[in-house]
Amino acid sequence: MSSRTLPLDDGLAVVREHLLDPGLVRAVASGRRRGEDAPPWRRVEARWVDLKAGTHLQTVSYDATQAHTANHAAGEPAAAAVDALLAAPYGNWHVTTAAAVVQLRITKKGQAFVHVGAGEGAAAAPASRSHDRAKQRLLPEDDALFAALGLAGKDGRIRPSRQAKYRQIEEFVGLLDVAISDAMGAGHLRTPTPEDPLRIVDLGCGNGYLTFAAHRYLSDRKGLPVRMTGVDVKEQSRAHNAAVAADLGIEADFVVGTIADASLPEPPDVVLALHACDTATDEALARAVEWRAPLVLAAPCCHHDIAAQLRRTTPPAPYASLLRDGILRERFADTLTDALRGLLLRDAGYRVEVVQFVESRHTPRNTLLRATRTGVVGEDARGEYDDLTATWGLHPRLGALLGAPDADR
């Protein structure tokens, strides 16, 4: 294993060599380089496939909603496709071959930090080159993780009753992968080392499904040193999660306590708050801001606080119809709550994106707030927040925790 910093062109040449290696298993490009325009695709994956017309390099390019597949014949067409990908301003490359795993990150100074580790190994089964292969999973069903969590049976298949949870885990891991790659590529999140692993805290971790999935994917699939801490008010959750961690051989800490009072030996790099109920999400976001956490991912569970306030308020004209019917009021409360949270985070120096967590047919709680600390305060974010709270007569919990002025000022 080796790590080194190279001039950009030299680093990309290392990636090119491995991309065109016949032993290529999978390559992923993601993130954007600091100070440059966004790449044409959010993420690109590449691998060799065997078609009737011969061996081709298959690229799958992802935009915000779908995947676009293209096949390039081995030789000059494949080399040209690789050169085009390397010319795009991606901030991160992760390339796995039979012989090596290459991770490249573009630094703030525009240089290439390259880490090369051991690959799949000669004894490993060759990667499938079937064009019509089963869908590749970020965490396959037969991973020991799912049996330990009770999602899979002895046959290594996800139980029918737990398919929705498995889908949720897959979607979350994909979003986490993109968020961490983007944050590292832009220099907002440090590159961890075995001596100083990535510190992740899951506030309100419950039975730890997403906690363990995050650890498994980042440590085993991406090769990142990770130290996970889970916080929950229930002793039952702590005992359950500690037993699962021991079963899987994972070094993780699980503590009993409230989100507001959680004490960590060092500030975390990544804060997760996944389906924390109502204002518990606000408490988690407030702690993340207090810690100046570089990356925050929060999937709110419910929004009772603002919904209850809307029931007691007189809506401004001409918006009475938004609150007249219960179902519309609840949905409006969901949207308004997360919009206000986003404004407060932007005012605290975070870049915030609100994205779909998982398709609504799998869960009605499918919104994810992804916040990256840039140190740049959102233009007039506080002004928009003040106007919204005053207009609707609201007192958001997160605003109170962060010291925002009251709506009745």
Short mmCIF file of N, CA, C and O in Angstrom, two decimals, residues 169-247:
data_model
loop_
_atom_site.label_atom_id
_atom_site.label_comp_id
_atom_site.label_asym_id
_atom_site.label_seq_id
_atom_site.Cartn_x
_atom_site.Cartn_y
_atom_site.Cartn_z
N ILE A 169 -31.86 1.10 2.85
CA ILE A 169 -30.43 1.06 3.14
C ILE A 169 -29.61 1.31 1.88
O ILE A 169 -28.65 2.08 1.89
N GLU A 170 -29.98 0.67 0.78
CA GLU A 170 -29.26 0.87 -0.48
C GLU A 170 -29.29 2.33 -0.92
O GLU A 170 -28.28 2.89 -1.34
N GLU A 171 -30.46 2.93 -0.84
CA GLU A 171 -30.60 4.33 -1.26
C GLU A 171 -29.76 5.24 -0.36
O GLU A 171 -29.09 6.15 -0.83
N PHE A 172 -29.81 4.99 0.94
CA PHE A 172 -29.05 5.82 1.85
C PHE A 172 -27.55 5.69 1.62
O PHE A 172 -26.81 6.69 1.59
N VAL A 173 -27.07 4.47 1.45
CA VAL A 173 -25.64 4.25 1.24
C VAL A 173 -25.17 4.97 -0.02
O VAL A 173 -24.08 5.56 -0.06
N GLY A 174 -26.00 4.93 -1.08
CA GLY A 174 -25.65 5.64 -2.30
C GLY A 174 -25.54 7.14 -2.09
O GLY A 174 -24.60 7.79 -2.58
N LEU A 175 -26.48 7.71 -1.35
CA LEU A 175 -26.44 9.14 -1.06
C LEU A 175 -25.25 9.49 -0.18
O LEU A 175 -24.60 10.53 -0.36
N LEU A 176 -24.95 8.63 0.79
CA LEU A 176 -23.80 8.86 1.66
C LEU A 176 -22.50 8.82 0.85
O LEU A 176 -21.61 9.65 1.06
N ASP A 177 -22.40 7.88 -0.06
CA ASP A 177 -21.22 7.75 -0.90
C ASP A 177 -20.97 9.04 -1.68
O ASP A 177 -19.87 9.59 -1.70
N VAL A 178 -22.03 9.54 -2.34
CA VAL A 178 -21.90 10.76 -3.12
C VAL A 178 -21.54 11.95 -2.23
O VAL A 178 -20.67 12.76 -2.56
N ALA A 179 -22.21 12.06 -1.08
CA ALA A 179 -21.98 13.19 -0.19
C ALA A 179 -20.53 13.22 0.32
O ALA A 179 -19.89 14.28 0.33
N ILE A 180 -20.02 12.07 0.72
CA ILE A 180 -18.65 12.02 1.23
C ILE A 180 -17.64 12.26 0.11
O ILE A 180 -16.66 13.01 0.28
N SER A 181 -17.88 11.67 -1.05
CA SER A 181 -16.96 11.89 -2.17
C SER A 181 -16.94 13.36 -2.59
O SER A 181 -15.87 13.93 -2.84
N ASP A 182 -18.12 13.98 -2.66
CA ASP A 182 -18.19 15.39 -3.03
C ASP A 182 -17.48 16.26 -2.00
O ASP A 182 -16.73 17.18 -2.35
N ALA A 183 -17.73 16.00 -0.71
CA ALA A 183 -17.14 16.82 0.34
C ALA A 183 -15.62 16.68 0.38
O ALA A 183 -14.89 17.67 0.57
N MET A 184 -15.13 15.45 0.19
CA MET A 184 -13.68 15.26 0.16
C MET A 184 -13.08 15.89 -1.09
O MET A 184 -12.02 16.52 -1.03
N GLY A 185 -13.77 15.73 -2.23
CA GLY A 185 -13.26 16.29 -3.47
C GLY A 185 -13.14 17.80 -3.42
O GLY A 185 -12.22 18.39 -4.01
N ALA A 186 -14.06 18.45 -2.70
CA ALA A 186 -14.04 19.91 -2.59
C ALA A 186 -13.17 20.40 -1.43
O ALA A 186 -13.02 21.60 -1.22
N GLY A 187 -12.60 19.46 -0.68
CA GLY A 187 -11.74 19.84 0.43
C GLY A 187 -12.48 20.24 1.69
O GLY A 187 -11.87 20.76 2.63
N HIS A 188 -13.79 19.97 1.76
CA HIS A 188 -14.56 20.33 2.95
C HIS A 188 -14.51 19.22 4.01
O HIS A 188 -14.84 19.48 5.17
N LEU A 189 -14.14 18.03 3.61
CA LEU A 189 -14.05 16.88 4.53
C LEU A 189 -12.66 16.28 4.38
O LEU A 189 -12.21 16.02 3.27
N ARG A 190 -12.00 16.06 5.51
CA ARG A 190 -10.62 15.56 5.47
C ARG A 190 -10.57 14.11 5.00
O ARG A 190 -11.54 13.36 5.11
N THR A 191 -9.41 13.71 4.52
CA THR A 191 -9.16 12.32 4.17
C THR A 191 -8.68 11.58 5.42
O THR A 191 -7.66 11.96 6.01
N PRO A 192 -9.40 10.56 5.86
CA PRO A 192 -9.02 9.89 7.11
C PRO A 192 -7.81 8.99 6.93
O PRO A 192 -7.45 8.61 5.81
N THR A 193 -7.19 8.65 8.04
CA THR A 193 -6.06 7.73 8.07
C THR A 193 -6.34 6.67 9.13
O THR A 193 -7.20 6.87 9.99
N PRO A 194 -5.62 5.54 9.10
CA PRO A 194 -5.83 4.53 10.15
C PRO A 194 -5.59 5.10 11.54
O PRO A 194 -6.24 4.68 12.51
N GLU A 195 -4.67 6.06 11.66
CA GLU A 195 -4.39 6.65 12.96
C GLU A 195 -5.47 7.66 13.37
O GLU A 195 -5.69 7.90 14.56
N ASP A 196 -6.13 8.25 12.40
CA ASP A 196 -7.17 9.24 12.67
C ASP A 196 -8.35 8.98 11.74
O ASP A 196 -8.55 9.65 10.74
N PRO A 197 -9.15 7.95 12.06
CA PRO A 197 -10.25 7.54 11.17
C PRO A 197 -11.35 8.60 11.09
O PRO A 197 -11.40 9.54 11.89
N LEU A 198 -12.20 8.43 10.10
CA LEU A 198 -13.35 9.31 9.93
C LEU A 198 -14.29 9.11 11.10
O LEU A 198 -14.74 8.00 11.36
N ARG A 199 -14.58 10.18 11.81
CA ARG A 199 -15.42 10.09 13.00
C ARG A 199 -16.88 10.37 12.60
O ARG A 199 -17.22 11.47 12.17
N ILE A 200 -17.72 9.36 12.75
CA ILE A 200 -19.13 9.48 12.37
C ILE A 200 -19.99 9.23 13.60
O ILE A 200 -19.76 8.26 14.33
N VAL A 201 -20.96 10.09 13.85
CA VAL A 201 -21.89 9.88 14.94
C VAL A 201 -23.30 9.80 14.36
O VAL A 201 -23.68 10.59 13.50
N ASP A 202 -24.06 8.82 14.82
CA ASP A 202 -25.46 8.65 14.42
C ASP A 202 -26.31 8.99 15.64
O ASP A 202 -26.33 8.25 16.63
N LEU A 203 -27.00 10.12 15.57
CA LEU A 203 -27.79 10.61 16.69
C LEU A 203 -29.21 10.08 16.57
O LEU A 203 -29.91 10.35 15.60
N GLY A 204 -29.62 9.33 17.60
CA GLY A 204 -30.91 8.66 17.54
C GLY A 204 -30.83 7.44 16.65
O GLY A 204 -31.65 7.24 15.76
N CYS A 205 -29.84 6.60 16.91
CA CYS A 205 -29.52 5.50 15.98
C CYS A 205 -30.50 4.34 16.03
O CYS A 205 -30.52 3.50 15.12
N GLY A 206 -31.32 4.21 17.09
CA GLY A 206 -32.27 3.11 17.17
C GLY A 206 -31.56 1.77 17.10
O GLY A 206 -30.54 1.56 17.76
N ASN A 207 -32.08 0.87 16.26
CA ASN A 207 -31.47 -0.46 16.13
C ASN A 207 -30.33 -0.50 15.13
O ASN A 207 -29.83 -1.58 14.80
N GLY A 208 -29.93 0.65 14.63
CA GLY A 208 -28.65 0.75 13.92
C GLY A 208 -28.60 0.21 12.51
O GLY A 208 -27.50 -0.03 12.00
N TYR A 209 -29.74 0.03 11.85
CA TYR A 209 -29.70 -0.51 10.49
C TYR A 209 -28.82 0.36 9.58
O TYR A 209 -27.91 -0.13 8.90
N LEU A 210 -29.10 1.66 9.56
CA LEU A 210 -28.36 2.56 8.69
C LEU A 210 -26.98 2.86 9.26
O LEU A 210 -26.03 3.10 8.51
N THR A 211 -26.83 2.81 10.57
CA THR A 211 -25.53 3.01 11.21
C THR A 211 -24.54 1.96 10.74
O THR A 211 -23.43 2.26 10.28
N PHE A 212 -24.95 0.70 10.85
CA PHE A 212 -24.06 -0.39 10.45
C PHE A 212 -23.84 -0.43 8.94
O PHE A 212 -22.75 -0.76 8.48
N ALA A 213 -24.88 -0.09 8.18
CA ALA A 213 -24.73 -0.08 6.73
C ALA A 213 -23.71 0.98 6.31
O ALA A 213 -22.88 0.74 5.42
N ALA A 214 -23.76 2.15 6.95
CA ALA A 214 -22.79 3.21 6.63
C ALA A 214 -21.38 2.74 6.94
O ALA A 214 -20.45 2.92 6.14
N HIS A 215 -21.21 2.13 8.11
CA HIS A 215 -19.88 1.65 8.50
C HIS A 215 -19.40 0.58 7.53
O HIS A 215 -18.24 0.61 7.07
N ARG A 216 -20.27 -0.37 7.20
CA ARG A 216 -19.88 -1.47 6.33
C ARG A 216 -19.44 -0.97 4.96
O ARG A 216 -18.40 -1.37 4.43
N TYR A 217 -20.25 -0.08 4.40
CA TYR A 217 -19.95 0.40 3.04
C TYR A 217 -18.66 1.23 3.03
O TYR A 217 -17.79 1.02 2.18
N LEU A 218 -18.53 2.17 3.95
CA LEU A 218 -17.38 3.06 3.93
C LEU A 218 -16.09 2.32 4.23
O LEU A 218 -15.05 2.59 3.61
N SER A 219 -16.14 1.38 5.17
CA SER A 219 -14.91 0.69 5.56
C SER A 219 -14.57 -0.45 4.61
O SER A 219 -13.42 -0.57 4.16
N ASP A 220 -15.54 -1.29 4.26
CA ASP A 220 -15.26 -2.47 3.45
C ASP A 220 -15.27 -2.19 1.95
O ASP A 220 -14.46 -2.75 1.21
N ARG A 221 -16.19 -1.35 1.50
CA ARG A 221 -16.33 -1.11 0.05
C ARG A 221 -15.46 0.04 -0.43
O ARG A 221 -14.93 -0.01 -1.52
N LYS A 222 -15.36 1.10 0.36
CA LYS A 222 -14.56 2.26 -0.05
C LYS A 222 -13.17 2.27 0.58
O LYS A 222 -12.33 3.09 0.20
N GLY A 223 -12.94 1.40 1.56
CA GLY A 223 -11.61 1.32 2.15
C GLY A 223 -11.24 2.50 3.04
O GLY A 223 -10.06 2.79 3.22
N LEU A 224 -12.24 3.19 3.60
CA LEU A 224 -11.97 4.33 4.47
C LEU A 224 -11.90 3.89 5.93
O LEU A 224 -12.79 3.18 6.39
N PRO A 225 -10.89 4.32 6.67
CA PRO A 225 -10.88 4.05 8.11
C PRO A 225 -12.04 4.82 8.77
O PRO A 225 -12.17 6.03 8.57
N VAL A 226 -12.85 4.13 9.54
CA VAL A 226 -14.06 4.73 10.12
C VAL A 226 -14.16 4.38 11.60
O VAL A 226 -13.89 3.24 11.99
N ARG A 227 -14.57 5.35 12.40
CA ARG A 227 -14.92 5.10 13.80
C ARG A 227 -16.34 5.58 14.01
O ARG A 227 -16.64 6.76 13.86
N MET A 228 -17.24 4.66 14.33
CA MET A 228 -18.66 4.97 14.42
C MET A 228 -19.11 5.06 15.88
O MET A 228 -18.71 4.24 16.71
N THR A 229 -19.93 6.06 16.16
CA THR A 229 -20.55 6.19 17.47
C THR A 229 -22.06 6.33 17.28
O THR A 229 -22.51 7.14 16.46
N GLY A 230 -22.83 5.54 18.02
CA GLY A 230 -24.28 5.64 17.97
C GLY A 230 -24.82 6.12 19.30
O GLY A 230 -24.36 5.68 20.37
N VAL A 231 -25.77 7.03 19.24
CA VAL A 231 -26.38 7.60 20.45
C VAL A 231 -27.88 7.34 20.42
O VAL A 231 -28.54 7.61 19.40
N ASP A 232 -28.42 6.81 21.50
CA ASP A 232 -29.86 6.60 21.60
C ASP A 232 -30.27 6.62 23.06
O ASP A 232 -29.47 6.30 23.94
N VAL A 233 -31.51 6.99 23.31
CA VAL A 233 -31.98 7.10 24.70
C VAL A 233 -32.29 5.75 25.31
O VAL A 233 -32.42 5.64 26.53
N LYS A 234 -32.38 4.70 24.51
CA LYS A 234 -32.80 3.40 25.02
C LYS A 234 -31.60 2.49 25.30
O LYS A 234 -30.76 2.27 24.43
N GLU A 235 -31.56 1.93 26.48
CA GLU A 235 -30.53 0.95 26.82
C GLU A 235 -30.68 -0.29 25.95
O GLU A 235 -29.68 -0.92 25.58
N GLN A 236 -31.92 -0.64 25.61
CA GLN A 236 -32.15 -1.80 24.75
C GLN A 236 -31.43 -1.64 23.41
O GLN A 236 -30.85 -2.58 22.89
N SER A 237 -31.47 -0.43 22.85
CA SER A 237 -30.79 -0.18 21.58
C SER A 237 -29.28 -0.30 21.73
O SER A 237 -28.60 -0.88 20.89
N ARG A 238 -28.75 0.24 22.83
CA ARG A 238 -27.31 0.14 23.05
C ARG A 238 -26.87 -1.31 23.14
O ARG A 238 -25.88 -1.72 22.51
N ALA A 239 -27.60 -2.12 23.93
CA ALA A 239 -27.23 -3.51 24.10
C ALA A 239 -27.33 -4.28 22.79
O ALA A 239 -26.44 -5.08 22.44
N HIS A 240 -28.41 -4.04 22.04
CA HIS A 240 -28.60 -4.71 20.74
C HIS A 240 -27.47 -4.35 19.79
O HIS A 240 -26.86 -5.23 19.15
N ASN A 241 -27.16 -3.07 19.68
CA ASN A 241 -26.15 -2.64 18.72
C ASN A 241 -24.75 -3.09 19.11
O ASN A 241 -23.94 -3.44 18.24
N ALA A 242 -24.47 -3.10 20.39
CA ALA A 242 -23.16 -3.58 20.85
C ALA A 242 -22.99 -5.06 20.51
O ALA A 242 -21.90 -5.50 20.11
N ALA A 243 -24.08 -5.83 20.64
CA ALA A 243 -24.02 -7.26 20.32
C ALA A 243 -23.81 -7.47 18.82
O ALA A 243 -23.03 -8.33 18.40
N VAL A 244 -24.51 -6.69 17.99
CA VAL A 244 -24.34 -6.79 16.54
C VAL A 244 -22.92 -6.42 16.14
O VAL A 244 -22.28 -7.10 15.31
N ALA A 245 -22.39 -5.35 16.73
CA ALA A 245 -21.02 -4.92 16.42
C ALA A 245 -20.01 -6.02 16.78
O ALA A 245 -19.07 -6.29 16.02
N ALA A 246 -20.21 -6.64 17.93
CA ALA A 246 -19.31 -7.72 18.34
C ALA A 246 -19.42 -8.90 17.38
O ALA A 246 -18.41 -9.52 17.03
N ASP A 247 -20.64 -9.20 16.94
CA ASP A 247 -20.87 -10.31 16.02
C ASP A 247 -20.17 -10.07 14.69
O ASP A 247 -19.64 -11.00 14.06
#
